[in-house]
Tab-separated table of C-alpha atoms in Angstrom:
chain	number	residue	atom	x	y	z
A	1	MET	CA	-5.931	-1.748	4.389
A	2	SER	CA	-7.982	-4.647	5.423
A	3	LYS	CA	-8.791	-4.881	8.567
A	4	LEU	CA	-9.432	-7.525	11.143
A	5	PHE	CA	-8.571	-7.007	14.580
A	6	THR	CA	-7.919	-10.253	16.336
A	7	ILE	CA	-6.331	-11.306	19.651
A	8	ALA	CA	-3.427	-13.531	19.260
A	9	THR	CA	-2.199	-15.813	21.841
A	10	ILE	CA	1.529	-15.949	22.937
A	11	ALA	CA	1.562	-19.557	21.600
A	12	ALA	CA	0.697	-18.237	18.164
A	13	LEU	CA	3.768	-16.179	18.017
A	14	VAL	CA	6.138	-19.133	18.308
A	15	GLY	CA	5.525	-20.497	14.759
A	16	VAL	CA	7.386	-17.900	12.413
A	17	GLY	CA	10.193	-17.413	15.054
A	18	SER	CA	11.070	-21.028	14.932
A	19	GLN	CA	11.256	-20.912	11.000
A	20	ALA	CA	13.506	-17.766	10.702
A	21	SER	CA	17.337	-17.979	10.918
A	22	ALA	CA	19.829	-15.022	11.476
A	23	ALA	CA	20.065	-14.570	7.704
A	24	ASP	CA	16.344	-14.087	7.311
A	25	MET	CA	13.908	-11.181	7.679
A	26	VAL	CA	10.090	-11.545	8.091
A	27	PHE	CA	7.932	-9.241	6.249
A	28	THR	CA	4.233	-9.234	7.147
A	29	SER	CA	1.318	-7.836	5.190
A	30	TRP	CA	-2.433	-8.342	4.481
A	31	GLY	CA	-2.157	-11.174	1.992
A	32	GLY	CA	-3.938	-11.342	-1.378
A	33	THR	CA	-2.803	-9.791	-4.396
A	34	THR	CA	-1.291	-6.715	-2.670
A	35	GLN	CA	1.187	-8.886	-0.735
A	36	ASP	CA	1.864	-10.760	-3.998
A	37	VAL	CA	3.008	-7.570	-5.585
A	38	GLN	CA	4.964	-6.557	-2.590
A	39	LYS	CA	6.931	-9.876	-2.609
A	40	ALA	CA	7.554	-9.636	-6.354
A	41	ALA	CA	8.435	-5.903	-6.358
A	42	TRP	CA	10.220	-5.729	-3.085
A	43	ALA	CA	11.090	-8.890	-1.401
A	44	ASP	CA	12.384	-11.057	-4.135
A	45	LYS	CA	14.516	-8.139	-5.565
A	46	PHE	CA	15.938	-7.305	-2.189
A	47	SER	CA	16.809	-10.835	-1.508
A	48	SER	CA	18.679	-10.983	-4.757
A	49	GLN	CA	20.548	-7.750	-4.156
A	50	GLU	CA	21.382	-8.334	-0.366
A	51	GLY	CA	21.440	-12.097	0.025
A	52	VAL	CA	18.742	-12.041	2.744
A	53	ASN	CA	15.761	-14.529	2.749
A	54	ILE	CA	12.541	-12.612	3.080
A	55	ILE	CA	9.829	-14.802	4.775
A	56	GLN	CA	6.354	-13.685	4.064
A	57	ASP	CA	3.832	-13.909	6.816
A	58	GLY	CA	0.365	-12.365	7.561
A	59	PRO	CA	-2.159	-11.125	7.668
A	60	THR	CA	-1.207	-8.171	9.761
A	61	ASP	CA	-2.697	-8.479	13.149
A	62	TYR	CA	-2.579	-5.608	15.598
A	63	GLY	CA	-3.287	-7.744	18.734
A	64	LYS	CA	-0.433	-9.933	17.747
A	65	ILE	CA	1.975	-6.979	17.398
A	66	LYS	CA	1.082	-5.824	20.810
A	67	ALA	CA	1.490	-9.234	22.212
A	68	MET	CA	4.864	-9.895	20.726
A	69	VAL	CA	6.298	-6.413	21.931
A	70	GLU	CA	4.990	-6.825	25.396
A	71	ALA	CA	6.153	-10.504	25.593
A	72	GLY	CA	9.653	-9.518	24.229
A	73	GLY	CA	9.238	-12.208	21.591
A	74	VAL	CA	9.060	-10.204	18.321
A	75	THR	CA	9.119	-12.418	15.235
A	76	TRP	CA	8.079	-9.763	12.539
A	77	ASP	CA	10.749	-7.389	11.232
A	78	VAL	CA	8.749	-5.114	8.826
A	79	ILE	CA	4.876	-4.901	8.747
A	80	ASP	CA	2.388	-3.271	6.601
A	81	VAL	CA	-0.126	-1.499	8.624
A	82	GLU	CA	-2.777	1.396	8.251
A	83	GLY	CA	-1.450	4.844	8.630
A	84	ASP	CA	-3.616	5.734	11.641
A	85	TYR	CA	-2.722	2.563	13.498
A	86	ALA	CA	1.114	3.419	12.944
A	87	VAL	CA	0.521	6.886	14.548
A	88	GLN	CA	-1.230	5.204	17.607
A	89	ALA	CA	1.438	2.425	17.920
A	90	GLY	CA	4.233	4.726	17.618
A	91	ASN	CA	2.864	6.835	20.484
A	92	ASN	CA	2.258	3.657	22.491
A	93	GLY	CA	5.815	2.488	22.370
A	94	LEU	CA	5.118	-0.431	20.038
A	95	LEU	CA	7.410	0.539	17.132
A	96	GLU	CA	10.992	1.372	16.445
A	97	LYS	CA	11.926	4.694	15.178
A	98	LEU	CA	12.888	4.460	11.573
A	99	ASP	CA	16.506	5.174	10.754
A	100	PHE	CA	16.416	8.053	8.267
A	101	SER	CA	20.114	7.821	7.672
A	102	VAL	CA	19.409	4.622	5.837
A	103	ILE	CA	15.990	5.430	4.408
A	104	ASP	CA	16.044	8.503	2.156
A	105	LYS	CA	12.830	10.442	2.976
A	106	THR	CA	13.629	13.272	0.906
A	107	LYS	CA	11.749	11.962	-2.039
A	108	LEU	CA	8.753	10.515	-0.183
A	109	ASP	CA	5.398	12.062	0.045
A	110	PRO	CA	5.532	13.887	3.476
A	111	ARG	CA	2.062	13.073	4.015
A	112	PHE	CA	2.974	9.622	4.769
A	113	VAL	CA	6.173	9.958	6.669
A	114	THR	CA	6.414	10.006	10.533
A	115	ASP	CA	9.208	9.152	12.954
A	116	TYR	CA	7.821	5.464	12.897
A	117	SER	CA	6.629	4.952	9.508
A	118	VAL	CA	6.810	5.672	5.727
A	119	GLY	CA	4.199	5.024	3.214
A	120	SER	CA	3.948	1.715	1.573
A	121	PHE	CA	1.374	2.735	-0.948
A	122	TYR	CA	-1.561	5.163	-0.849
A	123	TYR	CA	-4.942	4.855	-2.250
A	124	SER	CA	-8.151	6.542	-2.575
A	125	PHE	CA	-11.726	5.907	-1.669
A	126	VAL	CA	-13.677	6.693	-4.927
A	127	ILE	CA	-17.125	6.269	-6.305
A	128	GLY	CA	-17.219	3.264	-8.761
A	129	CYS	CA	-20.157	2.358	-10.988
A	130	ASN	CA	-21.139	-0.620	-13.286
A	131	LYS	CA	-22.055	1.424	-16.339
A	132	ASP	CA	-23.633	-1.733	-18.157
A	133	VAL	CA	-26.586	-2.011	-15.594
A	134	VAL	CA	-27.602	1.479	-14.739
A	135	ASP	CA	-28.954	4.491	-16.530
A	136	ALA	CA	-26.663	6.914	-14.884
A	137	CYS	CA	-23.668	6.649	-12.524
A	138	PRO	CA	-23.295	8.785	-9.302
A	139	LYS	CA	-20.549	11.317	-9.600
A	140	THR	CA	-20.398	12.723	-6.056
A	141	TRP	CA	-20.761	11.551	-2.501
A	142	ALA	CA	-24.112	13.501	-2.454
A	143	ASP	CA	-25.243	11.280	-5.510
A	144	LEU	CA	-24.272	8.122	-3.806
A	145	PHE	CA	-26.358	9.003	-0.858
A	146	ASP	CA	-29.296	10.011	-2.934
A	147	THR	CA	-31.568	6.859	-3.121
A	148	ALA	CA	-34.213	8.744	-5.182
A	149	LYS	CA	-31.930	9.805	-7.808
A	150	PHE	CA	-29.989	6.574	-7.813
A	151	PRO	CA	-32.198	3.866	-6.473
A	152	GLY	CA	-30.772	0.450	-5.637
A	153	LYS	CA	-27.936	-1.035	-3.571
A	154	ARG	CA	-24.676	0.662	-2.796
A	155	THR	CA	-21.693	-0.868	-1.214
A	156	PHE	CA	-19.372	0.542	1.360
A	157	TYR	CA	-16.285	-0.566	3.323
A	158	LYS	CA	-17.438	-2.620	6.411
A	159	TRP	CA	-14.688	-1.882	8.886
A	160	SER	CA	-14.108	1.098	11.151
A	161	ALA	CA	-11.508	3.132	9.234
A	162	PRO	CA	-11.124	6.504	7.382
A	163	GLY	CA	-13.327	6.689	4.308
A	164	VAL	CA	-17.130	6.068	5.076
A	165	ILE	CA	-17.718	8.682	7.710
A	166	GLU	CA	-15.945	11.336	5.728
A	167	ALA	CA	-18.067	10.391	2.759
A	168	ALA	CA	-21.350	10.819	4.671
A	169	LEU	CA	-20.393	14.101	5.972
A	170	LEU	CA	-19.286	15.402	2.525
A	171	ALA	CA	-22.536	13.969	1.132
A	172	ASP	CA	-24.279	16.034	3.782
A	173	GLY	CA	-22.630	19.340	2.667
A	174	VAL	CA	-19.738	19.554	5.092
A	175	ALA	CA	-16.832	21.372	3.510
A	176	PRO	CA	-13.721	19.313	2.962
A	177	ASP	CA	-11.635	21.627	5.160
A	178	LYS	CA	-14.240	21.540	7.907
A	179	LEU	CA	-14.375	17.605	8.076
A	180	TYR	CA	-12.187	17.367	11.332
A	181	PRO	CA	-13.061	16.922	14.015
A	182	LEU	CA	-15.465	14.413	12.569
A	183	ASP	CA	-19.057	15.289	13.565
A	184	LEU	CA	-20.144	11.666	14.428
A	185	ASP	CA	-23.735	12.526	15.270
A	186	ARG	CA	-24.132	14.092	11.780
A	187	ALA	CA	-22.363	11.296	9.966
A	188	PHE	CA	-24.494	8.522	11.484
A	189	LYS	CA	-27.662	10.486	10.856
A	190	LYS	CA	-26.624	10.696	7.249
A	191	LEU	CA	-25.756	7.068	7.033
A	192	ASP	CA	-29.073	6.172	8.796
A	193	THR	CA	-30.754	7.520	5.446
A	194	ILE	CA	-29.199	4.845	3.331
A	195	LYS	CA	-28.607	2.029	5.863
A	196	SER	CA	-31.179	-0.355	4.365
A	197	ASP	CA	-29.529	0.207	1.007
A	198	ILE	CA	-26.048	-0.630	1.974
A	199	ILE	CA	-24.207	-3.983	1.191
A	200	TRP	CA	-20.965	-4.001	3.256
A	201	TRP	CA	-17.662	-5.257	1.690
A	202	SER	CA	-14.989	-6.441	3.954
A	203	ALA	CA	-12.152	-7.281	1.641
A	204	GLY	CA	-11.257	-5.856	-1.824
A	205	ALA	CA	-12.158	-8.887	-3.935
A	206	GLN	CA	-15.643	-8.872	-2.554
A	207	SER	CA	-16.234	-5.135	-3.425
A	208	GLN	CA	-15.200	-6.250	-6.962
A	209	GLN	CA	-17.526	-9.161	-7.070
A	210	LEU	CA	-20.507	-6.959	-5.693
A	211	LEU	CA	-19.961	-4.525	-8.535
A	212	ALA	CA	-19.315	-6.899	-11.239
A	213	SER	CA	-22.298	-8.990	-10.457
A	214	ALA	CA	-24.314	-5.713	-10.085
A	215	GLU	CA	-25.692	-6.826	-6.724
A	216	ALA	CA	-24.515	-3.450	-5.798
A	217	PRO	CA	-24.038	-1.366	-8.991
A	218	PHE	CA	-22.191	1.320	-7.458
A	219	GLY	CA	-20.467	2.239	-4.168
A	220	SER	CA	-17.307	3.392	-2.462
A	221	PHE	CA	-14.176	1.423	-3.440
A	222	TRP	CA	-10.335	1.256	-3.291
A	223	ASN	CA	-9.413	2.840	-6.449
A	224	GLY	CA	-7.052	-0.051	-7.413
A	225	ARG	CA	-9.877	-2.609	-7.333
A	226	LEU	CA	-11.744	-0.494	-9.927
A	227	THR	CA	-8.674	-0.516	-12.228
A	228	ALA	CA	-8.256	-4.151	-11.968
A	229	LEU	CA	-11.902	-4.780	-12.540
A	230	ALA	CA	-11.832	-2.543	-15.614
A	231	GLU	CA	-8.809	-4.516	-16.931
A	232	SER	CA	-11.015	-7.722	-16.694
A	233	GLY	CA	-13.433	-6.420	-18.928
A	234	VAL	CA	-16.318	-5.009	-16.700
A	235	THR	CA	-17.461	-1.456	-17.771
A	236	VAL	CA	-16.380	0.586	-14.850
A	237	GLU	CA	-16.764	4.250	-14.314
A	238	THR	CA	-14.577	5.840	-11.593
A	239	SER	CA	-15.468	9.251	-10.244
A	240	TRP	CA	-12.486	11.005	-8.574
A	241	GLU	CA	-14.534	13.817	-7.213
A	242	GLN	CA	-13.614	14.309	-3.636
A	243	ASN	CA	-11.455	11.146	-3.538
A	244	ILE	CA	-10.577	10.448	0.074
A	245	THR	CA	-6.930	9.300	0.559
A	246	ALA	CA	-5.469	6.986	3.083
A	247	ALA	CA	-2.157	5.092	3.050
A	248	ASP	CA	-0.703	1.842	4.327
A	249	VAL	CA	2.724	2.402	5.725
A	250	LEU	CA	5.708	0.158	6.704
A	251	VAL	CA	6.683	0.032	10.314
A	252	VAL	CA	9.331	-1.935	12.390
A	253	PRO	CA	7.973	-3.498	15.908
A	254	LYS	CA	9.890	-2.594	18.945
A	255	GLY	CA	12.449	-5.254	19.678
A	256	ALA	CA	12.675	-6.571	15.983
A	257	LYS	CA	15.413	-9.058	15.802
A	258	ASN	CA	16.684	-7.886	12.327
A	259	LYS	CA	16.122	-4.125	12.850
A	260	ASP	CA	19.200	-3.115	10.678
A	261	THR	CA	18.040	-5.494	7.743
A	262	ALA	CA	14.569	-4.027	8.314
A	263	MET	CA	15.735	-0.339	7.675
A	264	LYS	CA	17.563	-1.469	4.627
A	265	PHE	CA	14.423	-3.333	3.331
A	266	ILE	CA	12.385	-0.274	3.877
A	267	ALA	CA	14.841	1.943	2.084
A	268	PHE	CA	14.609	-0.354	-0.848
A	269	ALA	CA	10.777	-0.655	-0.846
A	270	THR	CA	10.448	3.107	-0.899
A	271	SER	CA	12.944	3.691	-3.662
A	272	PRO	CA	11.614	5.124	-6.981
A	273	GLU	CA	11.971	1.903	-8.749
A	274	ALA	CA	10.314	-0.306	-6.120
A	275	GLN	CA	7.421	2.183	-5.644
A	276	ALA	CA	6.874	2.218	-9.330
A	277	GLU	CA	6.708	-1.570	-9.654
A	278	MET	CA	4.198	-1.558	-6.724
A	279	ALA	CA	1.986	1.031	-8.407
A	280	LYS	CA	2.008	-0.835	-11.673
A	281	GLY	CA	1.072	-4.108	-10.030
A	282	THR	CA	-1.729	-2.745	-7.722
A	283	GLY	CA	-3.083	0.457	-9.286
A	284	TYR	CA	-2.355	2.262	-5.996
A	285	ALA	CA	-0.075	5.392	-5.887
A	286	PRO	CA	3.674	5.418	-5.263
A	287	THR	CA	4.830	7.338	-2.068
A	288	ASN	CA	8.151	8.164	-3.759
A	289	VAL	CA	7.464	11.333	-5.878
A	290	ASP	CA	10.089	10.341	-8.321
A	291	SER	CA	8.361	7.020	-9.267
A	292	SER	CA	5.777	8.436	-11.770
A	293	LYS	CA	8.755	9.420	-14.024
A	294	LEU	CA	9.405	5.620	-14.349
A	295	MET	CA	5.979	4.573	-15.444
A	296	ASP	CA	3.920	4.596	-18.546
A	297	PRO	CA	2.120	7.983	-18.532
A	298	GLU	CA	-1.223	6.126	-19.457
A	299	LEU	CA	-0.965	4.178	-16.318
A	300	ALA	CA	0.472	6.869	-14.181
A	301	LYS	CA	-2.521	9.231	-15.031
A	302	THR	CA	-4.830	6.502	-13.388
A	303	LEU	CA	-3.376	6.621	-9.921
A	304	PRO	CA	-4.408	8.793	-6.947
A	305	ASP	CA	-1.302	10.978	-6.989
A	306	GLN	CA	-2.600	12.431	-10.342
A	307	GLN	CA	-6.033	13.326	-8.852
A	308	THR	CA	-4.861	15.785	-6.201
A	309	ALA	CA	-6.974	18.590	-7.495
A	310	SER	CA	-10.156	16.946	-6.105
A	311	GLN	CA	-8.420	15.119	-3.289
A	312	ILE	CA	-9.328	15.087	0.396
A	313	ASN	CA	-6.710	13.733	2.873
A	314	ALA	CA	-8.004	11.548	5.753
A	315	ASP	CA	-6.444	12.741	9.061
A	316	MET	CA	-4.440	10.029	10.345
A	317	SER	CA	-3.571	11.772	13.510
A	318	TYR	CA	-7.199	12.313	14.367
A	319	TRP	CA	-8.151	8.669	13.560
A	320	ALA	CA	-5.257	7.505	15.630
A	321	GLU	CA	-6.508	9.404	18.713
A	322	HIS	CA	-10.088	8.517	18.239
A	323	ARG	CA	-10.000	5.045	16.412
A	324	ASP	CA	-11.074	3.164	19.474
A	325	GLU	CA	-14.153	5.181	20.336
A	326	ILE	CA	-15.121	5.553	16.666
A	327	GLY	CA	-14.827	1.658	16.269
A	328	GLU	CA	-17.048	1.033	19.258
A	329	ARG	CA	-19.874	3.425	17.931
A	330	TRP	CA	-19.389	2.198	14.313
A	331	TYR	CA	-19.998	-1.506	15.133
A	332	ALA	CA	-22.873	-0.708	17.579
A	333	TRP	CA	-24.574	1.107	14.793
A	334	GLN	CA	-23.984	-1.503	12.346
A	335	ALA	CA	-25.583	-3.969	14.614
A	336	LYS	CA	-28.719	-2.210	15.294
């Protein structure tokens, strides 16, 4: 979910490889609290069960994946990536096909399963508000774009990814089932109306700081960040109206040295128990449909998989096909 695009040098690929042995497997994710939970809920338990040492690495870097595969020097085995990237990378020959004789996909949410990836967890972009510092909280994307009704700064995700453009179009009256193909002209025109009132967040912790400090008393957030903020004592209101879903997924890069172990690890990580543990620790939804049965009902009802009535699925295939051109326009618009 985070999302820096950096270009790695071949020399940078040597480090992890020199540390791993035949009995190791390397898991790469985005760092921070999410990877801490992935380590505790998946890696440590898989290590105990299978006797395989899981080396943690990161952050995920798409330039590095491409460089490793093209150089034939792949040092990562399982990687947490964005769903649209997985579609694009699979089409471009950068990923191994997953072995579904090892990974049981029958209980996985089919929205997040492809030949090359399965959901790591899924989340929603929702509207969050610090109730202690405003008279009223925005409930809809139209509200969030209404600076007359809700004056003040609002915060949005900085990077080019599913979420903000969809929110702008919904705020402008586009019906959820008419979002794709994205009308970029219309979306940027709508974003122009609040551009001077936007404070961008580039990482989840920053979004929490902006809301807690009231520098931006409302905005668009990953739902799990609001759950965590509420648990810390901040009076947070979350609106699930038209919550926009996206997922991180697990992939195996082409030429991974520990491919068989990687498949077993993914099977473990997507089991009902492991997905439930992940959801408990992050506030994001499990991708195994049996996981909610293993969770406290009070916690389970706060997750995106319980908010499907008002849910809109970001189209990962569309984003995979257009992510480069959207990104080019997105950053040019931000720089103006």
